[in-house]
Amino acid sequence: AQSVAQPEDQVNVAEGNPLTVKCTYSVSGNPYLFWYVQYPNRGLQFLLKYITGDNLVKGSYGFEAEFNKSQTSFHLKKPSALVSDSALYFCAVTPEGLTGGGNKLTFGTGTQLKVEL
Amino acid sequence: NAGVTQTPKFRVLKTGQSMTLLCAQDMNHEYMYWYRQDPGMGLRLIHYSVGEGTTAKGEVPDGYNVSRLKKQNFLLGLESAAPSQTSVYFCASSYLASGGSYEQYFGPGTRLTVT
């Protein structure tokens, strides 16, 4: 069975500083990895994904994530945080390939990012 | 495009009452999903559908039923609501994106309270 760990419930960072939100995963075979963001009282929005290829993936709003197969990690990063980045961030995983049963994502428990002036 | 919409946005039920949550998508997606979100537990899959007329159980299906009579709609039913079903419910839909991955698009959520 697949699983995702987001070890930090909350990450605090000052505006303008770099941010990292951590994610590690467990899956049989190669992973497909996703990051989603949730603003208050809203649904989840897709940020970026890793399928194959370059280990550094760039996504929406200046976010990027680095896939590290040996460490089974997919940390979300941004070089310069904005107050408007404050939100709840979810990492998700599914095994590579079509299972015939859709793309059943397994989500982490979420990390609350707080960016302060 | 409206994307994924959910009806209603809020609902309060008494224990034992029933209700149906409606999810609609206008993106012609094949796959649809129902999740519940609880504090500290992330999103957990309740049921999903890989096409019109087909449904399957997810991680936490007990106490819920679903139907996908039309491709664009996915209904979630609670036959006899329990306080443990107090949660925020999200619907999502997906398609086959480049590279063989399915990006999921989420609705705004339904906040359900069972008293």
Coordinates of C-alpha atoms in Angstrom, one line a residue:
Chain A
A1 CA 0.0 0.0 0.0
Q2 CA 1.2 3.5 -0.7
S3 CA 1.6 6.2 1.8
V4 CA 2.7 9.8 2.2
A5 CA 4.3 11.5 5.2
Q6 CA 4.4 15.3 5.7
P7 CA 6.4 15.5 8.9
E8 CA 5.6 19.2 9.7
D9 CA 2.1 20.3 10.6
Q10 CA 3.1 23.9 10.2
V11 CA 6.0 25.8 8.6
N12 CA 6.6 29.4 9.4
V13 CA 8.7 31.6 7.1
A14 CA 9.3 35.3 6.7
E15 CA 8.3 37.0 3.4
G16 CA 11.1 37.0 1.0
N17 CA 12.9 34.0 2.5
P18 CA 13.0 30.6 0.8
L19 CA 10.6 28.0 1.9
T20 CA 10.6 24.2 1.9
V21 CA 7.6 21.9 2.7
K22 CA 8.7 18.4 3.2
C23 CA 7.2 15.2 1.8
T24 CA 8.3 11.6 1.8
Y25 CA 6.5 8.7 0.2
S26 CA 6.2 5.0 0.0
V27 CA 4.9 3.2 -3.1
S28 CA 5.4 0.0 -5.1
G29 CA 7.3 0.7 -8.2
N30 CA 7.9 4.2 -9.6
P31 CA 5.8 7.0 -8.2
Y32 CA 3.7 9.7 -9.7
L33 CA 3.9 12.6 -7.2
F34 CA 1.7 15.7 -6.9
W35 CA 1.5 18.8 -4.8
Y36 CA -1.8 20.6 -4.2
V37 CA -2.6 23.8 -2.3
Q38 CA -5.8 24.6 -0.4
Y39 CA -6.8 28.1 0.6
P40 CA -9.3 28.6 3.4
N41 CA -12.8 27.4 2.6
R42 CA -11.7 26.3 -0.9
G43 CA -11.1 23.1 -2.7
L44 CA -7.6 21.8 -3.6
Q45 CA -5.7 23.4 -6.5
F46 CA -3.1 21.5 -8.5
L47 CA 0.4 23.0 -8.2
L48 CA 2.8 20.6 -9.9
K49 CA 3.6 16.9 -10.6
Y50 CA 6.5 14.6 -11.1
I51 CA 6.0 11.8 -13.6
T52 CA 9.3 11.1 -15.1
G53 CA 12.4 13.0 -16.4
D54 CA 14.0 15.9 -14.7
N55 CA 14.1 15.6 -11.0
L56 CA 13.4 19.3 -10.5
V57 CA 9.8 20.1 -11.5
K58 CA 8.4 23.6 -11.9
G59 CA 4.8 24.5 -11.2
S60 CA 2.4 27.3 -10.6
Y61 CA 3.0 30.5 -8.7
G62 CA 6.8 30.1 -8.7
F63 CA 6.8 26.8 -6.8
E64 CA 9.1 23.9 -7.6
A65 CA 9.7 20.5 -6.2
E66 CA 12.7 18.2 -6.2
F67 CA 12.2 14.4 -6.6
N68 CA 14.8 12.3 -4.9
K69 CA 14.4 8.6 -5.5
S70 CA 17.1 7.4 -3.1
Q71 CA 15.5 9.4 -0.2
T72 CA 11.9 8.8 -1.5
S73 CA 11.2 12.5 -1.1
F74 CA 9.4 15.2 -3.1
H75 CA 10.0 18.4 -1.2
L76 CA 8.1 21.6 -2.3
K77 CA 10.2 24.7 -2.6
K78 CA 10.0 28.4 -3.5
P79 CA 13.0 30.8 -3.6
S80 CA 11.1 33.8 -2.2
A81 CA 7.9 33.4 -0.1
L82 CA 5.0 35.7 -0.3
V83 CA 2.3 36.4 2.4
S84 CA -0.2 35.2 -0.2
D85 CA 1.4 31.8 -0.2
S86 CA 0.0 31.1 3.2
A87 CA -2.2 28.1 2.8
L88 CA -2.5 24.3 3.4
Y89 CA -0.3 22.2 1.2
F90 CA -0.8 18.5 0.4
C91 CA 1.5 16.0 -1.1
A92 CA 0.0 13.0 -2.9
V93 CA 1.3 9.8 -4.6
T94 CA 0.1 7.1 -6.9
P95 CA 2.0 4.3 -8.5
E96 CA 3.1 4.6 -12.1
G97 CA 1.0 3.1 -14.8
L98 CA -2.7 2.6 -15.5
T99 CA -4.3 0.2 -13.0
G100 CA -7.7 0.2 -14.7
G101 CA -9.1 1.8 -11.6
G102 CA -8.4 5.4 -12.1
N103 CA -5.7 7.4 -10.4
K104 CA -6.4 6.8 -6.8
L105 CA -4.2 9.4 -5.0
T106 CA -3.0 8.9 -1.5
F107 CA -2.6 12.2 0.3
G108 CA -0.5 13.3 3.2
T109 CA -2.0 15.0 6.2
G110 CA -1.1 18.4 5.0
T111 CA 1.3 21.2 6.1
Q112 CA 0.1 24.6 7.0
L113 CA 2.4 27.3 5.6
K114 CA 2.4 30.6 7.3
V115 CA 4.3 33.5 5.6
E116 CA 4.7 36.6 7.8
L117 CA 5.9 40.1 7.0
Chain B
N1 CA -16.3 26.3 -17.8
A2 CA -17.6 26.0 -14.3
G3 CA -15.2 23.1 -13.6
V4 CA -16.4 20.9 -10.7
T5 CA -19.4 22.1 -8.7
Q6 CA -20.9 20.7 -5.5
T7 CA -24.3 21.1 -4.0
P8 CA -25.1 22.0 -1.3
K9 CA -22.2 24.1 0.2
F10 CA -23.4 23.6 3.8
R11 CA -25.7 21.2 5.5
V12 CA -26.7 20.3 9.1
L13 CA -28.3 16.9 9.6
K14 CA -29.7 15.1 12.7
T15 CA -28.5 11.6 13.4
G16 CA -30.4 9.1 11.3
Q17 CA -31.4 11.5 8.6
S18 CA -30.4 10.9 5.0
M19 CA -29.1 13.2 2.3
T20 CA -27.5 13.2 -1.1
L21 CA -24.5 15.4 -2.1
L22 CA -24.3 16.2 -5.8
C23 CA -21.2 16.7 -7.8
A24 CA -21.2 17.9 -11.4
Q25 CA -18.3 18.5 -13.8
D26 CA -18.4 20.0 -17.3
M27 CA -15.0 18.9 -18.4
N28 CA -16.0 15.6 -19.9
H29 CA -13.8 13.7 -17.4
E30 CA -14.0 10.0 -17.2
Y31 CA -13.0 9.6 -13.6
M32 CA -14.7 11.1 -10.5
Y33 CA -14.0 10.8 -6.8
W34 CA -15.5 11.6 -3.4
Y35 CA -13.2 12.4 -0.5
R36 CA -13.7 13.5 3.0
Q37 CA -11.3 15.9 4.8
D38 CA -10.9 15.7 8.6
P39 CA -8.4 17.7 10.7
G40 CA -5.0 16.1 10.8
M41 CA -6.0 13.3 8.5
G42 CA -5.7 14.8 5.1
L43 CA -8.1 13.6 2.4
R44 CA -9.4 10.1 2.4
L45 CA -11.1 8.5 -0.6
I46 CA -14.7 7.3 0.0
H47 CA -15.8 6.1 -3.4
Y48 CA -14.7 6.6 -7.0
S49 CA -15.9 6.0 -10.5
V50 CA -14.0 5.2 -13.7
G51 CA -16.9 5.9 -16.0
E52 CA -20.7 6.2 -16.4
G53 CA -22.5 3.4 -14.6
T54 CA -19.5 2.2 -12.7
T55 CA -18.5 2.8 -9.1
A56 CA -15.9 1.4 -6.7
K57 CA -15.0 1.6 -3.0
G58 CA -12.2 3.7 -1.7
E59 CA -10.5 3.8 1.6
V60 CA -13.5 4.7 3.8
P61 CA -16.7 3.6 2.1
D62 CA -18.8 2.5 5.1
G63 CA -22.0 4.4 5.6
Y64 CA -21.9 5.9 2.1
N65 CA -23.3 5.0 -1.3
V66 CA -22.7 6.5 -4.7
S67 CA -24.2 6.5 -8.2
R68 CA -22.9 7.7 -11.6
L69 CA -25.9 7.5 -13.8
K70 CA -24.6 10.3 -16.1
K71 CA -21.0 11.0 -17.0
Q72 CA -21.0 14.5 -15.7
N73 CA -22.6 13.7 -12.3
F74 CA -21.5 11.8 -9.3
L75 CA -23.8 11.5 -6.3
L76 CA -22.8 10.7 -2.7
G77 CA -25.5 9.4 -0.4
L78 CA -25.7 9.0 3.3
E79 CA -28.6 6.7 4.2
S80 CA -28.5 7.2 8.0
A81 CA -26.2 10.0 9.1
A82 CA -23.9 9.6 12.1
P83 CA -21.9 12.2 14.0
S84 CA -18.7 10.5 12.8
Q85 CA -19.7 11.6 9.3
T86 CA -19.3 15.3 10.2
S87 CA -16.7 16.4 7.8
V88 CA -15.9 18.4 4.7
Y89 CA -16.6 16.5 1.5
F90 CA -14.8 17.1 -1.7
C91 CA -15.6 15.9 -5.1
A92 CA -12.9 15.6 -7.8
S93 CA -12.6 14.6 -11.4
S94 CA -9.7 13.6 -13.7
Y95 CA -8.6 12.8 -17.2
L96 CA -5.6 11.2 -18.8
A97 CA -2.9 14.0 -18.8
S98 CA 0.4 13.9 -20.6
G99 CA 2.8 11.2 -19.4
G100 CA 0.0 8.9 -18.3
S101 CA -0.9 10.8 -15.2
Y102 CA -4.3 11.8 -14.0
E103 CA -4.4 15.3 -12.5
Q104 CA -7.5 15.7 -10.3
Y105 CA -9.7 18.8 -10.3
F106 CA -11.5 19.6 -7.1
G107 CA -14.8 21.1 -6.3
P108 CA -15.2 23.8 -3.5
G109 CA -16.4 21.3 -0.9
T110 CA -19.5 20.6 1.2
R111 CA -19.4 21.2 4.9
L112 CA -21.6 18.6 6.7
T113 CA -22.4 18.6 10.3
V114 CA -24.3 15.7 11.9
T115 CA -25.8 16.4 15.3

